[in-house]
Coordinates of C-alpha atoms and ligand atoms in Angstrom, one line a residue:
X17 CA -15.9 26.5 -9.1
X18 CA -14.2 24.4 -11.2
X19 CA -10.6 24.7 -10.2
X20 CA -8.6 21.9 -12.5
X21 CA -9.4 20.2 -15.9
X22 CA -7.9 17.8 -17.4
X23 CA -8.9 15.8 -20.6
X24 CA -7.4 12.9 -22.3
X25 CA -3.6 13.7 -21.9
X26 CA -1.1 11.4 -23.0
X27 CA 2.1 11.2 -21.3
X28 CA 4.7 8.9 -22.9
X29 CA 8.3 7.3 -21.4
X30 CA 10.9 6.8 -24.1
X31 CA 7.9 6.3 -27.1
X32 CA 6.3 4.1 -24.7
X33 CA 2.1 5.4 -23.2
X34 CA 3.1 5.4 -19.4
X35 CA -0.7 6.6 -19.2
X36 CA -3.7 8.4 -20.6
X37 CA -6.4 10.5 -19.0
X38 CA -10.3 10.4 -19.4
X39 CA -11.8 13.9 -19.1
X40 CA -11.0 14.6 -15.2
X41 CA -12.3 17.8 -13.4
X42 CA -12.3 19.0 -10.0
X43 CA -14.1 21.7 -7.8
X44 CA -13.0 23.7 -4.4
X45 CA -14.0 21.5 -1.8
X46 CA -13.0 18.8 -3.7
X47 CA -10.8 15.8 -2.3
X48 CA -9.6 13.8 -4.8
X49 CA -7.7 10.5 -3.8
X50 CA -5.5 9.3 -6.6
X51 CA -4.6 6.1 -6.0
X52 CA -2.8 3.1 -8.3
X53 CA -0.2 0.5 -8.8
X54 CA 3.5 1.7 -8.0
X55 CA 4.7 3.5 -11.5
X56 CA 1.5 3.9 -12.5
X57 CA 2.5 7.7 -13.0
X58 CA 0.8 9.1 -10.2
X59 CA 3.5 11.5 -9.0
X60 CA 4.2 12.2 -12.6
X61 CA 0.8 13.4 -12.7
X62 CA 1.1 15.6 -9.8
X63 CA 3.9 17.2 -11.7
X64 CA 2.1 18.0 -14.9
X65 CA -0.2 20.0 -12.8
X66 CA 2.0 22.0 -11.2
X67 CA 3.7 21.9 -15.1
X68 CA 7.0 21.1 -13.7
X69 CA 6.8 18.5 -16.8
X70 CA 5.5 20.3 -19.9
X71 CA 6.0 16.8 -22.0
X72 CA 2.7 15.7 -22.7
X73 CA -0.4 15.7 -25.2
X74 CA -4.2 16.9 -24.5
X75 CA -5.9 19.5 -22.6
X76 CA -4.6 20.5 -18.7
X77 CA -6.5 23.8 -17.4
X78 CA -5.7 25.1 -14.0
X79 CA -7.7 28.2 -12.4
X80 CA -5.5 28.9 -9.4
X81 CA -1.8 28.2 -8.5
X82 CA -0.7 24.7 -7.2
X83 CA 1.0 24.2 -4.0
X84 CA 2.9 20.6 -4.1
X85 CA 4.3 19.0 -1.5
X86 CA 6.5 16.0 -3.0
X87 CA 6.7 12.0 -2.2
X88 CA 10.3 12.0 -1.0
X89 CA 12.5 14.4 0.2
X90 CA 15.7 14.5 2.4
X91 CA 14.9 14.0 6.1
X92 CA 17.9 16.8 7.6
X93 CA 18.4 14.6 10.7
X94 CA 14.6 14.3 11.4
X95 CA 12.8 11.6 11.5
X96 CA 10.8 10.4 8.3
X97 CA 7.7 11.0 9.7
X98 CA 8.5 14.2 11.5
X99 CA 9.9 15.4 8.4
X100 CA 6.4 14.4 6.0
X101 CA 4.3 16.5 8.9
X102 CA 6.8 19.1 8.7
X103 CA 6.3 19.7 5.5
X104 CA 2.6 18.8 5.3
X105 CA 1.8 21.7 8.5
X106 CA 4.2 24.5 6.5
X107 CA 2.1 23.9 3.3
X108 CA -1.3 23.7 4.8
X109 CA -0.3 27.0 6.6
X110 CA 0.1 29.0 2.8
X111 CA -3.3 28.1 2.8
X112 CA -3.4 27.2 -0.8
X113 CA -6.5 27.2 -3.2
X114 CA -5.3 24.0 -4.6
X115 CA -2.8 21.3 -2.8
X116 CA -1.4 18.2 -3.7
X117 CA 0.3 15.6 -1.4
X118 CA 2.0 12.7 -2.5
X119 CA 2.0 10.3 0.2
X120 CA 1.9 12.2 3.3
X121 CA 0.9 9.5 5.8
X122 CA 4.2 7.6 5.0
X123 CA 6.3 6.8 8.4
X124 CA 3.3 8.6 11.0
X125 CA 2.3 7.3 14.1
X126 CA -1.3 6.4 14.8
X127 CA -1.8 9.9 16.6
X128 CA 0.2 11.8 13.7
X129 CA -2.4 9.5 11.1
X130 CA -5.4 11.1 12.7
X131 CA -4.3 14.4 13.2
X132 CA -3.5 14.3 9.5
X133 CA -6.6 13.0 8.2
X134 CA -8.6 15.2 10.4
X135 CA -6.7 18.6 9.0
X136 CA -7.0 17.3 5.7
X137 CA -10.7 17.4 6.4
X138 CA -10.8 20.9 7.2
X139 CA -9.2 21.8 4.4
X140 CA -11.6 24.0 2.4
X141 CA -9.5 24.3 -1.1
X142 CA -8.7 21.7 -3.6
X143 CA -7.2 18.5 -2.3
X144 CA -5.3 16.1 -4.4
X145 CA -4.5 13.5 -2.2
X146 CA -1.7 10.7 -3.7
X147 CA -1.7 7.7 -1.3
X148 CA -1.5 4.3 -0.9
X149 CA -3.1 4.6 3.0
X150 CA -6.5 2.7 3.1
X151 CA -7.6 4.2 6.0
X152 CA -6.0 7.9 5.0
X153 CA -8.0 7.5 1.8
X154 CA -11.5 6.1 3.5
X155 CA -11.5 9.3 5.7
X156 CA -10.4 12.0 3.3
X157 CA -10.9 11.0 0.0
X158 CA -14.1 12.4 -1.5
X159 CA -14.3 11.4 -5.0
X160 CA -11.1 9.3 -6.4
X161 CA -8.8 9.5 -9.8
X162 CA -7.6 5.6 -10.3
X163 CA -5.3 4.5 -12.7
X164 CA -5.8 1.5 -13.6
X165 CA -4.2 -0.4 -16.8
X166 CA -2.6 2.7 -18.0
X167 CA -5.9 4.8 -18.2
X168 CA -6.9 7.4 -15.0
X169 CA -10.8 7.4 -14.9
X170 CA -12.9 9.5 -12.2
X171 CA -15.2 7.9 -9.4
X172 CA -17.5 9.7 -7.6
X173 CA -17.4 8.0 -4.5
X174 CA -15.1 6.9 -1.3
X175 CA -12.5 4.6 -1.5
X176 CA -14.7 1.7 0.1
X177 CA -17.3 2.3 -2.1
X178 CA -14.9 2.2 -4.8
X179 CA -13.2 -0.6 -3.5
X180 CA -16.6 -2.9 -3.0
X181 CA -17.3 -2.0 -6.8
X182 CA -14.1 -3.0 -8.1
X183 CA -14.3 -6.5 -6.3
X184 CA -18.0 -6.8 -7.9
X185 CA -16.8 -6.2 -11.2
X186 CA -13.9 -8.0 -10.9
X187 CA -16.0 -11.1 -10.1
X188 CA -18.6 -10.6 -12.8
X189 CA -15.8 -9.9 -14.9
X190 CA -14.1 -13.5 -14.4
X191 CA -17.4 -15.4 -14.1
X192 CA -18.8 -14.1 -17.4
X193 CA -15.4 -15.2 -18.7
X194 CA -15.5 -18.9 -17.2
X195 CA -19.0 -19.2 -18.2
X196 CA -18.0 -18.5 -21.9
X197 CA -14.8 -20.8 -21.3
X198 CA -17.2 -23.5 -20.2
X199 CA -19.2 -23.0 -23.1
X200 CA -16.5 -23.4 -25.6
X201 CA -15.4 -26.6 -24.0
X202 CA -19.0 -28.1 -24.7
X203 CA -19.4 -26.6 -28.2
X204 CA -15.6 -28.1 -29.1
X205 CA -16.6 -31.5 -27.5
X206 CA -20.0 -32.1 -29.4
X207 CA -18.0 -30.6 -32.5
X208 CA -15.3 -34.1 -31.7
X209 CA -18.2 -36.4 -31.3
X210 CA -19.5 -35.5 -34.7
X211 CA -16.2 -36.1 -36.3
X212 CA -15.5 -39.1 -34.7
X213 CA -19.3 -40.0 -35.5
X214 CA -18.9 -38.7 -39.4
X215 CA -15.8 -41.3 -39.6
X216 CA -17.1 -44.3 -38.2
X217 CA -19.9 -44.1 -40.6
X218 CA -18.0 -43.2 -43.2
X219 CA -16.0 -46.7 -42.5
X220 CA -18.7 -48.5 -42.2
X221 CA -20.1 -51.8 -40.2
X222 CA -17.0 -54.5 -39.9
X223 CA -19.9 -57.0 -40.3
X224 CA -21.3 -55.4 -43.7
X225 CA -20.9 -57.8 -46.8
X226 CA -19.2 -56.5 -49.6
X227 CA -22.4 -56.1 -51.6
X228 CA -23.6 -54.3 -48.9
X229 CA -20.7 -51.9 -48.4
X230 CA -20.9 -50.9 -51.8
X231 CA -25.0 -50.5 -52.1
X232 CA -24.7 -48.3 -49.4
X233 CA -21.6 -45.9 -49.9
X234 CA -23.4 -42.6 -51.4
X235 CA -25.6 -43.0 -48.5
X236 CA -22.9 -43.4 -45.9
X237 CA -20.9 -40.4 -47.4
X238 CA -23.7 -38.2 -47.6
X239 CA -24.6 -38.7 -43.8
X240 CA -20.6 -38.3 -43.1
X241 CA -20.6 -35.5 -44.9
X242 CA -23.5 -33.9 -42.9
X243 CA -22.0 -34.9 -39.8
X244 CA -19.0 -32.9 -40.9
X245 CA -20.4 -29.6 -41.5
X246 CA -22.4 -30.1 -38.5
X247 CA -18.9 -30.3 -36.7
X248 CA -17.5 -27.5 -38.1
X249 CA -21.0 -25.1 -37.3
X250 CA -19.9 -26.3 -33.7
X251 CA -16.4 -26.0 -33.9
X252 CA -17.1 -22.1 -35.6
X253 CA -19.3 -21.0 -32.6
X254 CA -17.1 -22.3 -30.0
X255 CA -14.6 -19.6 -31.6
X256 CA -17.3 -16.9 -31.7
X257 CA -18.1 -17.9 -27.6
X258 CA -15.2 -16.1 -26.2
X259 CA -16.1 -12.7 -26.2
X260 CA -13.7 -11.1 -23.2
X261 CA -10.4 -11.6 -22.9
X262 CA -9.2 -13.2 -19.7
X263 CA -9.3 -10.2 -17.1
X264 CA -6.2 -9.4 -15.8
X265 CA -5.3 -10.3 -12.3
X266 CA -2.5 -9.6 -10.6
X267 CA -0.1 -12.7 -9.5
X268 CA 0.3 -13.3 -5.6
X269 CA 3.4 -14.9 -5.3
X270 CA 4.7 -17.5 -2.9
X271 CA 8.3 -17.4 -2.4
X272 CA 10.3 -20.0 -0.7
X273 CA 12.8 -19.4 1.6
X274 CA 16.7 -19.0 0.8
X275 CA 19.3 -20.8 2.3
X276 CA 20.1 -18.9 5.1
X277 CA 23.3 -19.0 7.5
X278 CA 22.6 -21.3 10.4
X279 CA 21.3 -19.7 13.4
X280 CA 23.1 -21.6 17.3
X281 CA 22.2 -20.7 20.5
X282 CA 19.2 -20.1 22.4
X283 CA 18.2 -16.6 21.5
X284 CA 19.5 -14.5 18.4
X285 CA 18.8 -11.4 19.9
X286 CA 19.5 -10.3 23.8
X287 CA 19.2 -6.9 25.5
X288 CA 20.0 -6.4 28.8
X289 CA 20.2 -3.1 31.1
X290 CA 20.1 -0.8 28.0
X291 CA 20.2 2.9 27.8
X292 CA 19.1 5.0 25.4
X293 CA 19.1 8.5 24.9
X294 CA 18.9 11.5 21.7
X295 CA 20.6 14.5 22.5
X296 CA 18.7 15.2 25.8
X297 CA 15.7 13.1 25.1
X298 CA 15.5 9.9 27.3
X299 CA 14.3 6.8 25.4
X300 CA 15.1 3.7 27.0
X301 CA 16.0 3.3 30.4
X302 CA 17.5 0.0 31.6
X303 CA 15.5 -1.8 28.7
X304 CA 15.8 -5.5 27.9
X305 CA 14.8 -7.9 24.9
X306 CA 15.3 -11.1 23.8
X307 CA 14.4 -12.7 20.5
X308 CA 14.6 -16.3 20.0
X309 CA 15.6 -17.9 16.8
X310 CA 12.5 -17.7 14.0
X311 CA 10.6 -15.2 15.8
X312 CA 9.2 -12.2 14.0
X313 CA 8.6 -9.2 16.5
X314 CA 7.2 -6.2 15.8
X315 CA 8.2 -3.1 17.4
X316 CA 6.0 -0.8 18.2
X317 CA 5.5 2.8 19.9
X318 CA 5.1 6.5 19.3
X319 CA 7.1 8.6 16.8
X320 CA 10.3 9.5 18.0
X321 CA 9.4 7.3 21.0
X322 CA 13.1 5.1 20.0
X323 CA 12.6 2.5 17.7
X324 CA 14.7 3.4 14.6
X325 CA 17.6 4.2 17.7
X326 CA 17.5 0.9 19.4
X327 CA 17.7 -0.6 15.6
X328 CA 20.5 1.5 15.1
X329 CA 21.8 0.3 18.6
X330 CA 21.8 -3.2 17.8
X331 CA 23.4 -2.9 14.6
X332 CA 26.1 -0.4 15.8
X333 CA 26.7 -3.7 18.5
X334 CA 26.2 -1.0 21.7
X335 CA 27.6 -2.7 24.8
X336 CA 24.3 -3.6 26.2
X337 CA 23.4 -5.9 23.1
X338 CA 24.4 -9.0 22.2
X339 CA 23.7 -10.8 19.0
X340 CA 24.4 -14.5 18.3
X341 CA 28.0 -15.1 16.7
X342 CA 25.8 -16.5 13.6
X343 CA 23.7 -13.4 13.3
X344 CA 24.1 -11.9 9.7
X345 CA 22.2 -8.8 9.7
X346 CA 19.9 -7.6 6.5
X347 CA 19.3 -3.4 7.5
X348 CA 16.0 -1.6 6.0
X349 CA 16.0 1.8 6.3
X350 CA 14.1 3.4 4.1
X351 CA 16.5 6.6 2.9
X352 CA 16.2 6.9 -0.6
X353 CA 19.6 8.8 -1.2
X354 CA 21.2 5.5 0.2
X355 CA 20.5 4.3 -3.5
X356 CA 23.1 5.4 -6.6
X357 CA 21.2 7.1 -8.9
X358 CA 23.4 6.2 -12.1
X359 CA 23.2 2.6 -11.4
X360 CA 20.9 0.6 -13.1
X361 CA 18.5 -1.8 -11.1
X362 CA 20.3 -5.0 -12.6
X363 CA 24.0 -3.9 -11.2
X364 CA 22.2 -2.6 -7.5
X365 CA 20.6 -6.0 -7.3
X366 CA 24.1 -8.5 -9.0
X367 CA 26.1 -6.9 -6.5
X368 CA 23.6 -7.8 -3.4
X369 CA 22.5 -10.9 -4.6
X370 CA 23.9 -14.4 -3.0
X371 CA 21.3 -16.2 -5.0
X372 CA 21.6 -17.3 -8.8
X373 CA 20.4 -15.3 -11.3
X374 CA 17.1 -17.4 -11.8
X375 CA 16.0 -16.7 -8.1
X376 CA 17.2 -13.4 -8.2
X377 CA 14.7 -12.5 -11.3
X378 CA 12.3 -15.0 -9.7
X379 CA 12.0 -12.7 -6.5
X380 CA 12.9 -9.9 -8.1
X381 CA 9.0 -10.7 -10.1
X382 CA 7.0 -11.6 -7.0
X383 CA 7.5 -7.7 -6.1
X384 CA 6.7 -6.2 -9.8
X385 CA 10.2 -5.9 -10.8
X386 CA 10.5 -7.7 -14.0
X387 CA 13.0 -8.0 -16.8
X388 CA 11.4 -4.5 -18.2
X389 CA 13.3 -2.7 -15.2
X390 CA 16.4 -4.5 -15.3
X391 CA 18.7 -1.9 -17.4
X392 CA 16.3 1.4 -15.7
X393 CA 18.3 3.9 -13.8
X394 CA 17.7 4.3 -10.3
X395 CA 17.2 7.2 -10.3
X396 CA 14.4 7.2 -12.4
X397 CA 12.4 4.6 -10.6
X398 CA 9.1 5.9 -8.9
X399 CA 9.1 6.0 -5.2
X400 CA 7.4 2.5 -4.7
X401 CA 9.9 1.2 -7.1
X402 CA 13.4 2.1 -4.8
X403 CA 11.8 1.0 -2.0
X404 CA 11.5 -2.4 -3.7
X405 CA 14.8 -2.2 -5.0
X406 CA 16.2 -1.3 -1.2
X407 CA 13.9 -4.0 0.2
X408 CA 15.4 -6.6 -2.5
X409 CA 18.5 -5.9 -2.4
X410 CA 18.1 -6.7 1.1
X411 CA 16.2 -9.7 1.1
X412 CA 18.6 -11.9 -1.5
X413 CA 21.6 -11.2 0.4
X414 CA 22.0 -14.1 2.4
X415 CA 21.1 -12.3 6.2
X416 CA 19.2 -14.5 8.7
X417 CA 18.4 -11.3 10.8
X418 CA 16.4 -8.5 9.3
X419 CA 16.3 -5.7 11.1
X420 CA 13.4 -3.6 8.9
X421 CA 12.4 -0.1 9.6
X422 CA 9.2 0.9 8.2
X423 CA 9.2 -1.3 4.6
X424 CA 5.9 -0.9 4.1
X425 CA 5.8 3.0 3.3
X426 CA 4.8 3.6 -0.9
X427 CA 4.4 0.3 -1.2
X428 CA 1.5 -0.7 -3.3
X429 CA -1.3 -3.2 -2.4
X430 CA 0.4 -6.5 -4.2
X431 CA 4.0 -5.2 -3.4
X432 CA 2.5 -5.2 0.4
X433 CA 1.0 -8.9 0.2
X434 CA 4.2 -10.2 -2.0
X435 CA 6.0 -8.7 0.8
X436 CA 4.4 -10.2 3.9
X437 CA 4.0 -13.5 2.2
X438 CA 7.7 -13.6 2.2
X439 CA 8.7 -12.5 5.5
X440 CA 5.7 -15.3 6.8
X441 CA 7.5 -17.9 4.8
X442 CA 11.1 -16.2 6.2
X443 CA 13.2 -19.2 8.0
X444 CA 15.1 -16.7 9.7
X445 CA 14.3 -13.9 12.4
X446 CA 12.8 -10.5 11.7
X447 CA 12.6 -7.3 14.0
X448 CA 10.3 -4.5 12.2
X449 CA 8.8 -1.5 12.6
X450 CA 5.8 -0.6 10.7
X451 CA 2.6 1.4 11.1
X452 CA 0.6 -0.6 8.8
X453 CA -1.7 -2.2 11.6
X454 CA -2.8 -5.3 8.7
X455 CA 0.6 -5.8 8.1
X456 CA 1.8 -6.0 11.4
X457 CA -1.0 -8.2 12.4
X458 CA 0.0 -10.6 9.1
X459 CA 3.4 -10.7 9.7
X460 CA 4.5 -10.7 13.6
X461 CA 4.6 -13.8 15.9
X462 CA 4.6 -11.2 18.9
X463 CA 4.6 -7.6 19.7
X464 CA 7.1 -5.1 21.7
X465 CA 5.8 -2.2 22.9
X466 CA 8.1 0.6 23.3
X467 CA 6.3 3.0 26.2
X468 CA 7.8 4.9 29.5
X469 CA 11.4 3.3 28.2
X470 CA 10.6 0.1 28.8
X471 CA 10.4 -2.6 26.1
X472 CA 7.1 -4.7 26.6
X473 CA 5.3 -7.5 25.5
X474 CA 1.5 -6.3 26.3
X475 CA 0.6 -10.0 25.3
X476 CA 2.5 -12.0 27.6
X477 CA -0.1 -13.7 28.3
X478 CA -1.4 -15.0 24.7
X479 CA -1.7 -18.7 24.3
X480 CA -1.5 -20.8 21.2
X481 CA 0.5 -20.6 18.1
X482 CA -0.8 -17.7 15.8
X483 CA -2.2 -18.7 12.4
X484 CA 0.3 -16.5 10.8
X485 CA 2.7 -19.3 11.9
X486 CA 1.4 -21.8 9.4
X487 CA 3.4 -21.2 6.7
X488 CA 6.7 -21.1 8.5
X489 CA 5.8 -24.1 9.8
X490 CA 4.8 -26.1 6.6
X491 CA 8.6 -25.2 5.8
X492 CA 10.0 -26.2 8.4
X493 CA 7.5 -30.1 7.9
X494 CA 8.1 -29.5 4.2
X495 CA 12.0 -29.5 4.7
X496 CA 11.8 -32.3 7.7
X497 CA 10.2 -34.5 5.1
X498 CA 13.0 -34.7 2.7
X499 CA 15.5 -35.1 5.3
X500 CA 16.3 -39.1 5.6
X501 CA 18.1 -38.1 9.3
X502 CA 14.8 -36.5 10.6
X503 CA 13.1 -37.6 13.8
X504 CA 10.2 -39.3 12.7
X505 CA 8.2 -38.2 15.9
X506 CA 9.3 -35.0 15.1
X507 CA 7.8 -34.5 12.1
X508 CA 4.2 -36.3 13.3
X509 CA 4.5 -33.2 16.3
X510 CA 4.7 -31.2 13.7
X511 CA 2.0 -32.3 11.1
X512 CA -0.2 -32.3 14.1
X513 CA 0.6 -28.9 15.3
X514 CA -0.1 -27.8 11.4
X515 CA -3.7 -29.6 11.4
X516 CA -4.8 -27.8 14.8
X517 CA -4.1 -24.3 13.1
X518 CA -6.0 -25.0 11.0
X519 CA -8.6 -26.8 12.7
X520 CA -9.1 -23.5 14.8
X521 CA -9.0 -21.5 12.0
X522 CA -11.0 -23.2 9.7
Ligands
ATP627 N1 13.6 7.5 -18.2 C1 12.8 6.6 -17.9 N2 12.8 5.4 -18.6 C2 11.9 4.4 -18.3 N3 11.0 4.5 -17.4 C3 10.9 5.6 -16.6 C4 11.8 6.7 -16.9 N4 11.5 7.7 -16.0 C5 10.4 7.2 -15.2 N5 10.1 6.0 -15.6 C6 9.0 5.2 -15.1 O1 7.8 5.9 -15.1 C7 6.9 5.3 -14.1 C8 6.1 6.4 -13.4 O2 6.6 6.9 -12.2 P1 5.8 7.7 -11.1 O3 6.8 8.3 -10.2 O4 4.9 8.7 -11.8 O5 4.9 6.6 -10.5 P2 3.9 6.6 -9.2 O6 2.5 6.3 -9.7 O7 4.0 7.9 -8.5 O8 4.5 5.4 -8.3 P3 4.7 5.3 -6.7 O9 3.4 4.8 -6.2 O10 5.7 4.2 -6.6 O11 5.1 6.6 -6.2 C9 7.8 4.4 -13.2 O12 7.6 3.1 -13.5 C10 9.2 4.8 -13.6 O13 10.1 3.7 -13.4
MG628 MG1 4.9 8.5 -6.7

């Protein structure tokens, strides 16, 4: 039974289209991911169903009420991920004909991640599923809702299938346009040769006599002029060749590294002996960690297991942790009441900023916040968006410590890679937690594994210098280079080091 119809609704921002709609429908049984860019105006979507926002044009028909469970809510001294499946078991539990979830995999552990998407798959009413979770979206998502340039069309198909299309038409997409680029470029070339052709004729042969010049001038303008028209029948099909208009991609940024507080002493980070504990909840017994200068660790473990407390414990400078005197600590948490509302984006990010303006905008770009959301209030900014204000704000204050508690959460696919490109290329030290496996696979040099309240490294025992190095290290040669004092056998270490990454990794 068809349980939701929707058909070509406009929804407009301030006179501008945020997005349109094709003619979407959906059954019981149904579960439809909806997936998109950050703003897109997913969640905006969700709330037209449930028609907590009547202002919009075209057609929305709903045969049974809505039970919505929203992207962000306050956490009541929970954590975030307790909080989502909270919220995500009370709404399953009304047993609603049609539900929608915006993001519900956000801060859940890898047992919490399965027993959501297996519940999800149970579910026997209508599913609206908003998420930016490959894997969440591969296991539940029956048919998908994809917004995409400002349009939501359906596909009828799982995410991978959708994802495999989308790379195929992407690619015919760009090689139909470089062919008809190429083709242009030959068409405009022959067009030159005949012009240049057309005027040497028209001129003439140096060694012609006078007499001869003159006998043969009506000739010689009549073939110039042929050549000409020739040249411009080229010249007018090379501007008929171009048929598509450059598809769009999106930018992956590289960002180079600030100027960051000089890091002395041997490690940055060093816990010994400590003790942990929440309310009566043991978490860390006797635990220890160091983290040397330009490491990147990720912290691992169960929910509630202890990792946002010993976070909190190092920043709170407990007793049983010591941080270099140079440490200047950059704190992700992501608690989206920590934001001001009335601010705009602009005054959040002048006042955190130790860069100049120029780099500011410049990184502010790499994560899709450009000069369109400089004067928006915070508090209008989709969910995705304050994350990458937080994150920002963070990231050009000048910190050579971050200490980043799960960043990755809302955060669309180019936010995601724009995000783990610049921690890879980060001079300084990072400690994070996130349950994006990819990400953490990108981003850390090692692991820390937070089980029986021990803190440990289950691979000790790796050997070599992961590929995920190789930026950092072409910074560090990159820098070496332009430095006149720099050891010389330094740098050739170095350079060799670079080529055996990527030697063994092609
Ligand atoms: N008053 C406003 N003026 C300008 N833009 C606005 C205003 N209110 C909302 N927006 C923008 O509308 C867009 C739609 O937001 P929405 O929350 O629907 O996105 P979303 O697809 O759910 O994104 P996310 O994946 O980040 O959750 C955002 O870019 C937001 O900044
Ligand atoms: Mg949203």
């Amino acid at each position: 039974m068809t349980q939701l119809y929707l058909n070509h609704i406009t929804k407009l921002i301030a006179g501008q289209p945020l997005f349109t709609t094709d003619q979407l429908t959906a059954q019981t049984g149904d579960r439809v991911g909806i997936v998109g860019a950050n703003g897109a105006g997913k969640t905006t979507l969700a709330k037209i169903i449930t028609g907590t926002d009547r202002d919009f044009t075209g057609q929305r028909q709903l045969n049974a009420p809505v039970v919505r469970v929203p992207q962000i809510a306050p956490t009541q001294g929970q954590s975030g991920g307790q909080s989502m499946l909270a919220r995500v078991r009370q709404a399953l539990a009304q047993r609603p004909e049609i539900l929608i979830l915006d993001e519900p995999s956000a801060n859940l552990d890898d047992r919490h991640q399965a027993w959501l998407s297996q519940a999800l798959g149970h579910f026997d009413g209508l599913l609206l599923l908003i998420s930016h979770d490959r894997d969440l979206l591969q296991r539940v998502a029956t048919k998908l809702w994809v917004v995409d340039q400002g349009c939501f069309t359906q596909y009828n198909g799982t995410f991978a299938a959708y994802q495999t299309a989308k790379q195929q038409r992407d690619a015919n997409e760009m090689t139909q346009y470089q062919n008809q680029q190429n083709d242009r470029r030959k068409l405009q070339l022959a067009a030159q040769k005949k012009r240049e052709k057309a005027h040497r004729v028209r001129k003439g042969n140096r060694k012609m006599s006078a007499a001869e010049r003159s006998n043969s001038r009506t000739l010689r303008e009549q073939n110039a002029g042929r050549l000409e028209r020739n040249a411009h029948d080229l010249a007018e099909r090379a501007a008929q060749q171009v048929t598509t208009t450059k598809p769009h991609t999106t930018a992956g940024i590289k960002l180079v590294a600030t100027d960051l507080p000089p890091v002395t002493g041997k490690y940055l980070v060093n816990v010994t002996d400590l003790t942990l504990k929440r309310g009566k909840h043991q978490l860390l017994t006797r635990a220890s960690l160091r983290i040397r200068p330009g490491e990147r660790v990720a912290l691992t473990g169960p929910n509630g297991s202890g990792k946002s407390t010993l976070l909190d414990a190092l920043l709170a400078h407990h007793a049983q942790t010591h941080l270099a005197a140079s440490a200047r600590i950059g704190y992700f948490y992501q608690d989206m009441t920590a934001l001001p509302a009335d601010q705009t984006v602009w005054q959040v990010m002048s006042r955190a900023t130790t860069l100049d303006a120029d780099r500011t905008r410049q990184v502010m770009g790499a994560f899709g916040l450009d000069a369109k959301f400089y004067d928006r209030l915070v508090g209008d900014l989709s969910g995705g968006e304050q994350v990458k204000l937080q994150l920002l704000s963070i990231l050009v204050s000048a910190s050579n410590l971050l200490l980043l508690d799960e960043p990755t959460n809302y955060l669309d696919l180019p936010a995601l890679q724009a995000l783990a490109d610049y921690l890879v290329g980060y001079p300084g030290t990072v400690l994070f937690v996130a349950h994006d496996q990819t990400f953490r696979q990108q981003v850390a040099t090692r692991t820390v594994q937070l089980t029986d309240h021990q803190l440990v490294d289950p691979q000790r025992t790796a050997q070599g210098v992961p590929a995920s190095d190789l930026p950092r290290l072409r910074f560090e040669y990159d820098r070496l280079m332009l430095d006149p004092t720099a050891d010389t056998a330094k740098i050739r270490a170095l350079r060799e080091k670079i080529a055996v990454i990527q030697r063994e990794n092609g």
